[in-house]
Short mmCIF file of C-alpha atoms in Angstrom, two decimals:
data_model
loop_
_atom_site.label_atom_id
_atom_site.label_comp_id
_atom_site.label_asym_id
_atom_site.label_seq_id
_atom_site.Cartn_x
_atom_site.Cartn_y
_atom_site.Cartn_z
CA MET B 115 24.44 100.93 -16.09
CA LYS B 116 22.77 102.08 -19.29
CA LEU B 117 24.84 103.03 -22.36
CA ILE B 118 23.07 105.90 -24.17
CA ARG B 119 25.70 106.66 -26.79
CA LYS B 120 29.18 105.41 -27.65
CA ASN B 121 31.39 107.41 -29.98
CA VAL B 122 34.90 105.90 -29.89
CA ASP B 123 37.01 105.78 -33.06
CA LYS B 124 39.65 103.21 -34.07
CA THR B 125 42.48 105.23 -32.49
CA GLY B 126 40.72 104.99 -29.10
CA ASP B 127 39.72 108.66 -28.98
CA GLY B 128 36.11 109.59 -28.19
CA SER B 129 33.32 109.75 -25.62
CA VAL B 130 30.48 107.72 -24.12
CA VAL B 131 27.20 108.77 -22.47
CA LEU B 132 26.25 106.59 -19.48
CA VAL B 133 23.41 106.51 -16.94
CA PRO B 134 24.16 104.83 -13.56
CA GLU B 135 21.05 102.84 -12.55
CA ASP B 136 22.02 101.59 -9.10
CA PRO B 137 24.70 102.33 -6.45
CA GLU B 138 26.88 99.46 -7.74
CA ASP B 139 27.22 101.35 -11.04
CA MET B 140 29.08 104.10 -9.14
CA TRP B 141 31.83 101.54 -8.51
CA HIS B 142 32.08 100.90 -12.26
CA ALA B 143 32.20 104.68 -12.91
CA TYR B 144 34.99 105.00 -10.29
CA ASN B 145 37.00 102.38 -12.18
CA LEU B 146 36.32 104.06 -15.54
CA ILE B 147 37.09 107.71 -14.76
CA ALA B 148 40.75 108.66 -14.50
CA GLU B 149 42.52 111.96 -13.80
CA GLY B 150 42.76 114.03 -16.98
CA ASP B 151 39.44 112.72 -18.37
CA GLN B 152 36.62 115.13 -19.21
CA VAL B 153 33.23 114.65 -17.56
CA ARG B 154 30.07 116.54 -18.56
CA SER B 155 27.06 116.32 -16.26
CA SER B 156 24.23 118.23 -14.64
CA THR B 157 25.25 119.73 -11.29
CA ILE B 158 24.26 122.35 -8.69
CA ARG B 159 26.33 125.52 -8.29
CA LYS B 160 26.07 128.25 -5.66
CA VAL B 161 25.94 131.60 -7.48
CA GLN B 162 26.49 135.08 -5.95
CA ASN B 163 24.14 137.78 -7.31
CA GLU B 164 24.81 141.47 -6.80
CA SER B 165 21.92 143.94 -7.08
CA SER B 166 22.14 147.53 -8.39
CA THR B 167 22.14 148.83 -4.80
CA GLY B 168 25.28 146.81 -4.00
CA SER B 169 23.65 144.17 -1.80
CA SER B 170 24.53 140.59 -2.64
CA SER B 171 22.54 137.37 -2.37
CA SER B 172 23.38 133.79 -3.16
CA SER B 173 21.25 131.16 -4.84
CA ARG B 174 21.72 127.56 -5.95
CA VAL B 175 21.21 126.87 -9.64
CA ARG B 176 21.26 123.65 -11.65
CA THR B 177 23.55 123.87 -14.66
CA THR B 178 25.50 121.55 -16.97
CA LEU B 179 29.30 121.72 -16.68
CA THR B 180 32.25 120.00 -18.37
CA ILE B 181 35.27 119.59 -16.10
CA SER B 182 38.76 118.20 -16.57
CA VAL B 183 39.02 115.72 -13.68
CA GLU B 184 41.82 116.33 -11.17
CA THR B 185 40.57 114.54 -8.02
CA ILE B 186 38.34 111.45 -7.72
CA ASP B 187 36.76 110.64 -4.37
CA PHE B 188 34.59 107.55 -3.89
CA ASP B 189 32.61 107.23 -0.65
CA THR B 190 32.11 103.47 -0.24
CA GLN B 191 29.50 103.81 2.53
CA ALA B 192 27.22 106.31 0.80
CA GLN B 193 28.13 104.98 -2.70
CA VAL B 194 28.74 108.56 -3.91
CA LEU B 195 31.34 109.52 -6.52
CA ARG B 196 32.71 113.09 -6.36
CA LEU B 197 34.79 114.50 -9.21
CA LYS B 198 36.73 117.73 -8.71
CA GLY B 199 38.31 119.68 -11.56
CA ARG B 200 38.44 122.89 -13.59
CA ASN B 201 35.60 124.01 -15.84
CA ILE B 202 36.72 123.77 -19.50
CA GLU B 203 33.57 125.05 -21.27
CA GLU B 204 32.06 128.53 -21.17
CA ASN B 205 29.07 128.77 -18.83
CA GLN B 206 26.90 131.69 -17.69
CA PHE B 207 27.33 130.77 -14.00
CA VAL B 208 30.89 129.40 -13.87
CA LYS B 209 34.03 131.01 -15.30
CA MET B 210 36.50 129.09 -17.47
CA GLY B 211 39.17 127.49 -15.29
CA ALA B 212 37.11 127.77 -12.09
CA TYR B 213 37.09 124.72 -9.83
CA HIS B 214 33.91 122.73 -9.34
CA THR B 215 33.00 119.38 -7.76
CA ILE B 216 30.44 117.20 -9.57
CA ASP B 217 28.55 114.55 -7.60
CA LEU B 218 27.54 111.79 -10.01
CA GLU B 219 23.91 110.83 -9.34
CA VAL B 220 21.93 107.66 -9.95
CA ASN B 221 19.60 107.92 -13.02
CA ARG B 222 21.33 111.10 -14.23
CA ALA B 223 23.35 110.86 -17.46
CA PHE B 224 27.00 111.90 -17.72
CA THR B 225 29.35 112.13 -20.70
CA LEU B 226 32.87 110.75 -20.29
CA THR B 227 35.59 111.74 -22.77
CA LYS B 228 39.03 110.10 -22.68
CA PRO B 229 42.13 110.92 -24.72
CA GLU B 230 42.54 107.16 -25.24
CA TRP B 231 40.08 104.33 -24.55
CA ASP B 232 42.03 101.12 -23.88
CA SER B 233 40.64 97.57 -23.92
CA ILE B 234 40.24 97.43 -20.11
CA ALA B 235 38.05 100.58 -20.05
CA LEU B 236 35.89 99.33 -22.96
CA GLU B 237 35.58 95.93 -21.26
CA ARG B 238 34.47 97.64 -18.04
CA ILE B 239 31.67 99.47 -19.94
CA GLU B 240 30.58 96.20 -21.56
CA MET B 241 30.54 94.46 -18.18
CA ALA B 242 28.60 97.29 -16.48
CA CYS B 243 26.01 97.60 -19.26
CA ASP B 244 25.44 93.93 -20.12
CA VAL B 245 23.05 92.55 -17.49
CA THR B 246 23.91 88.95 -18.41
CA GLN B 247 27.53 89.66 -17.36
CA ASN B 248 26.30 90.41 -13.83
CA ALA B 249 23.79 87.55 -13.68
CA ASP B 250 25.80 84.95 -11.83
CA VAL B 251 22.70 82.94 -10.83
CA ALA B 252 20.30 81.26 -13.27
CA ALA B 253 17.01 79.55 -12.41
CA VAL B 254 14.70 77.12 -14.23
CA ILE B 255 11.19 77.16 -12.71
CA MET B 256 9.18 74.26 -14.12
CA GLN B 257 6.11 72.04 -13.92
CA ASP B 258 4.77 69.47 -16.42
CA GLY B 259 4.63 71.21 -19.81
CA LEU B 260 5.70 74.69 -18.60
CA ALA B 261 9.13 76.14 -17.78
CA HIS B 262 10.74 79.57 -17.35
CA VAL B 263 14.50 80.07 -17.79
CA CYS B 264 15.52 83.13 -15.73
CA LEU B 265 18.74 85.05 -15.06
CA ILE B 266 19.08 86.71 -11.66
CA THR B 267 21.24 89.83 -11.14
CA SER B 268 21.71 91.79 -7.94
CA SER B 269 18.95 94.20 -9.02
CA MET B 270 16.55 92.29 -11.30
CA THR B 271 15.24 88.96 -12.59
CA LEU B 272 15.11 88.49 -16.35
CA VAL B 273 12.94 85.82 -17.98
CA ARG B 274 15.05 84.77 -20.98
CA SER B 275 12.81 81.97 -22.24
CA LYS B 276 9.31 80.59 -21.66
CA ILE B 277 8.80 76.97 -22.75
CA ASP B 278 5.24 75.72 -23.12
CA VAL B 279 4.76 72.18 -24.52
CA ALA B 280 1.48 70.21 -24.57
CA ILE B 281 2.06 66.80 -22.96
CA PRO B 282 -0.58 64.07 -23.71
CA ARG B 283 -2.18 62.55 -20.62
CA LYS B 284 -1.35 59.03 -19.47
CA ARG B 285 -3.98 56.60 -20.80
CA LYS B 286 -4.19 52.86 -20.83
CA GLY B 287 -2.21 51.67 -23.82
CA TYR B 288 -1.02 55.20 -24.71
CA VAL B 289 1.81 55.63 -22.19
CA GLN B 290 4.36 56.06 -25.03
CA GLN B 291 2.67 59.27 -26.23
CA HIS B 292 2.98 60.74 -22.72
CA GLU B 293 6.67 59.79 -22.49
CA LYS B 294 7.38 61.21 -25.97
CA GLY B 295 5.73 64.49 -24.97
CA LEU B 296 7.75 64.62 -21.73
CA ASN B 297 11.04 63.98 -23.57
CA LYS B 298 10.18 66.70 -26.10
CA PHE B 299 9.52 69.12 -23.21
CA TYR B 300 12.74 68.19 -21.37
CA GLU B 301 14.74 68.60 -24.60
CA ALA B 302 13.27 72.11 -25.15
CA VAL B 303 14.17 73.12 -21.56
CA MET B 304 17.69 71.73 -21.96
CA GLN B 305 18.16 73.73 -25.20
CA GLY B 306 16.85 76.83 -23.39
CA ILE B 307 19.51 76.39 -20.69
CA MET B 308 22.28 75.89 -23.27
CA ARG B 309 21.17 78.97 -25.24
CA HIS B 310 20.64 81.45 -22.40
CA VAL B 311 22.94 80.41 -19.55
CA ASN B 312 26.55 81.57 -19.90
CA PHE B 313 28.43 79.07 -17.69
CA ASP B 314 31.58 81.25 -17.74
CA VAL B 315 29.62 83.83 -15.71
CA VAL B 316 26.90 81.81 -13.94
CA LYS B 317 28.08 80.17 -10.71
CA CYS B 318 24.80 78.51 -9.67
CA VAL B 319 21.80 77.10 -11.62
CA LEU B 320 18.62 76.46 -9.61
CA ILE B 321 16.13 73.89 -10.94
CA ALA B 322 12.82 74.26 -9.10
CA SER B 323 9.50 72.45 -9.49
CA PRO B 324 6.65 70.87 -7.52
CA GLY B 325 6.88 67.08 -7.06
CA PHE B 326 9.53 65.07 -8.91
CA VAL B 327 9.59 67.01 -12.21
CA LYS B 328 12.97 68.59 -11.38
CA ASP B 329 14.54 65.22 -10.51
CA GLN B 330 13.28 63.57 -13.71
CA PHE B 331 14.48 66.52 -15.82
CA TYR B 332 17.90 66.58 -14.10
CA GLU B 333 18.31 62.84 -14.76
CA TYR B 334 17.22 63.22 -18.42
CA MET B 335 19.53 66.22 -19.01
CA PHE B 336 22.70 64.49 -17.78
CA GLN B 337 21.84 61.21 -19.54
CA GLN B 338 21.63 63.22 -22.79
CA ALA B 339 24.82 65.13 -21.92
CA VAL B 340 26.72 61.83 -21.54
CA LYS B 341 25.17 60.42 -24.76
CA THR B 342 26.02 63.50 -26.85
CA ASP B 343 29.32 64.17 -25.01
CA ASN B 344 28.16 67.67 -24.02
CA LYS B 345 31.29 68.91 -22.22
CA VAL B 346 29.69 72.21 -21.09
CA LEU B 347 26.97 70.49 -19.04
CA ILE B 348 29.21 67.68 -17.74
CA ASP B 349 31.93 70.15 -16.58
CA ASN B 350 29.35 72.34 -14.82
CA LYS B 351 27.31 69.57 -13.14
CA SER B 352 28.30 70.81 -9.66
CA LYS B 353 26.64 74.20 -10.35
CA PHE B 354 23.13 72.69 -10.55
CA MET B 355 20.94 72.67 -7.44
CA LEU B 356 17.48 71.06 -7.12
CA VAL B 357 14.91 72.90 -4.98
CA HIS B 358 11.15 72.76 -4.38
CA SER B 359 8.72 75.36 -5.72
CA SER B 360 4.91 75.51 -5.63
CA SER B 361 4.51 75.96 -9.42
CA GLY B 362 6.34 76.55 -12.71
CA PHE B 363 5.46 80.26 -12.86
CA LYS B 364 7.88 83.16 -12.30
CA HIS B 365 6.26 84.27 -9.02
CA SER B 366 7.40 80.97 -7.43
CA LEU B 367 10.98 82.20 -7.75
CA LYS B 368 10.47 84.43 -4.69
CA GLU B 369 9.90 81.46 -2.36
CA VAL B 370 12.83 79.59 -3.96
CA LEU B 371 15.24 82.45 -3.28
CA GLN B 372 14.14 82.60 0.37
CA ASP B 373 15.16 78.97 0.96
CA PRO B 374 18.12 79.01 3.48
CA ALA B 375 19.98 76.32 1.48
CA VAL B 376 19.69 78.45 -1.68
CA ILE B 377 20.83 81.60 0.16
CA ALA B 378 23.90 79.71 1.43
CA LYS B 379 24.73 78.45 -2.07
CA MET B 380 24.19 81.86 -3.69
CA SER B 381 26.01 83.95 -1.09
CA ASP B 382 28.99 85.63 -2.65
CA THR B 383 28.75 83.67 -5.92
CA LYS B 384 30.39 86.59 -7.74
CA ALA B 385 33.67 86.23 -5.88
CA ALA B 386 33.64 82.43 -5.54
CA GLY B 387 35.68 82.02 -8.76
CA GLU B 388 38.26 84.58 -7.66
CA VAL B 389 38.60 83.03 -4.20
CA LYS B 390 39.12 79.59 -5.78
CA ALA B 391 41.79 81.00 -8.14
CA LEU B 392 43.57 82.63 -5.17
CA GLU B 393 43.49 79.34 -3.23
CA THR B 394 44.94 77.52 -6.26
CA PHE B 395 47.74 80.11 -6.43
CA TYR B 396 48.67 79.70 -2.74
CA THR B 397 48.56 75.90 -3.01
CA THR B 398 50.79 75.97 -6.13
CA LEU B 399 53.16 78.38 -4.37
CA GLN B 400 53.55 75.90 -1.49
CA LEU B 401 53.78 72.66 -3.47
CA GLU B 402 55.33 73.76 -6.79
CA PRO B 403 56.97 77.19 -6.27
CA ALA B 404 58.51 77.05 -9.77
CA LYS B 405 54.99 77.32 -11.28
CA ALA B 406 53.69 80.32 -9.28
CA PHE B 407 55.13 83.83 -9.55
CA TYR B 408 54.24 87.19 -8.03
CA GLY B 409 55.58 90.71 -8.34
CA LYS B 410 55.62 92.84 -11.49
CA LYS B 411 59.12 91.89 -12.67
CA HIS B 412 58.64 88.10 -12.49
CA VAL B 413 55.10 88.18 -13.90
CA CYS B 414 56.20 90.31 -16.89
CA LYS B 415 59.05 87.85 -17.62
CA ALA B 416 56.58 84.94 -17.52
CA ALA B 417 54.26 86.88 -19.88
CA ASP B 418 57.16 87.49 -22.32
CA ALA B 419 57.78 83.74 -22.35
CA GLN B 420 54.01 83.15 -22.93
CA ALA B 421 54.03 80.90 -19.87
CA ILE B 422 51.00 82.29 -17.99
CA GLU B 423 47.92 80.09 -17.64
CA THR B 424 46.05 82.36 -15.16
CA LEU B 425 46.91 85.98 -14.34
CA LEU B 426 45.52 87.44 -11.09
CA ILE B 427 45.52 91.24 -11.11
CA SER B 428 43.86 93.92 -8.94
CA ASP B 429 41.67 96.63 -10.48
CA ASN B 430 43.61 99.10 -8.26
CA LEU B 431 46.46 98.95 -10.80
CA PHE B 432 44.25 100.33 -13.58
CA ARG B 433 43.42 103.39 -11.47
CA CYS B 434 47.04 104.60 -11.22
CA GLN B 435 47.54 108.27 -12.12
CA ASP B 436 50.54 107.62 -14.37
CA LEU B 437 49.19 106.85 -17.86
CA ALA B 438 52.37 105.02 -18.94
CA THR B 439 52.11 102.63 -15.95
CA ARG B 440 48.43 101.94 -16.69
CA LYS B 441 49.36 101.19 -20.32
CA GLU B 442 51.95 98.66 -19.12
CA TYR B 443 49.32 96.74 -17.13
CA VAL B 444 46.80 96.91 -20.01
CA GLN B 445 49.46 95.50 -22.40
CA LEU B 446 50.25 92.74 -19.86
CA VAL B 447 46.56 91.71 -19.70
CA GLU B 448 46.24 91.79 -23.52
CA SER B 449 49.43 89.75 -24.07
CA VAL B 450 48.25 87.04 -21.61
CA ARG B 451 44.86 86.84 -23.37
CA ASP B 452 46.50 86.74 -26.82
CA SER B 453 48.66 83.79 -25.76
CA GLY B 454 45.57 81.85 -24.58
CA GLY B 455 45.81 82.60 -20.86
CA GLU B 456 42.97 83.50 -18.49
CA VAL B 457 42.85 86.88 -16.71
CA LYS B 458 41.00 87.42 -13.42
CA ILE B 459 40.65 91.08 -12.44
CA PHE B 460 40.05 91.24 -8.67
CA SER B 461 37.88 93.95 -7.16
CA SER B 462 39.73 95.81 -4.41
CA MET B 463 36.32 96.27 -2.68
CA HIS B 464 36.03 92.52 -2.04
CA VAL B 465 37.95 90.43 0.48
CA SER B 466 39.49 88.36 -2.33
CA GLY B 467 40.94 91.55 -3.89
CA GLU B 468 42.37 92.90 -0.66
#
């Protein structure tokens, strides 16, 4: 999703202009648009024309309409979002108050105006527009002296950093120079990983190289992590995976991603965290029922007591038609975050959210 313009004031009133770039963005739009919102977009309208002789003909014209949304229909198979509502702006083809259905299209901008933008809606825009939020796989493709740190999303691969370090050759009596150069290179790659890989989002980090470069780098990185007490790397050690590639250039990533072991590790990485949280909840419910609560009433009481460590909530609840009910859930999420708790919003389109 591309954010063209954002005009939201401190009171939460305002509009945003967005361009969906792939079918997955339609899902984000479905979660953003609520009944009562205003949507302005280009659409096709069938218009009846009457000639001076009394004969009538119909033609289809492309026009730009602004509607007040009354019905939202999301076709999950075709990934099409249909918005039905009344026209609220004067138009030469459509009368004020006339009903029209807008089909949101990929690569066509639309303007969304809400009476109040809450933190969940703004967070959804941030998540949809920030590619690094969707990149739950990172890859380091390397060979001696050259490395590329990449982030992989469902639709693209982004090279975040290219590291090129000259390493002196091994010569008789000059082995130390070679080792110094190698350590300098490994340190630069390690800093590149720390700077560009967000471990809160990334579920899998691939380290690929020809020969034993990957193994030597992996060993160096975790020796340094233990020495410097780097908690981020030590806590996420299980996310690293060593694989073979033919070179340290970006094009080698294609062969890496076709490796069956990599496909198995990467499959469903996005929902792996949610599934794990759900498993933890069920286990706690069985072994320590006093520490796990479900149902709105009990969860709200726990939130009032600031006793929630992890809140599991479905995005279905933020699509409710009653604005007051939506506000309640938004306040619940904000209060849990304010008291230092973690919030996992489950997608109702995934098995973990069902």
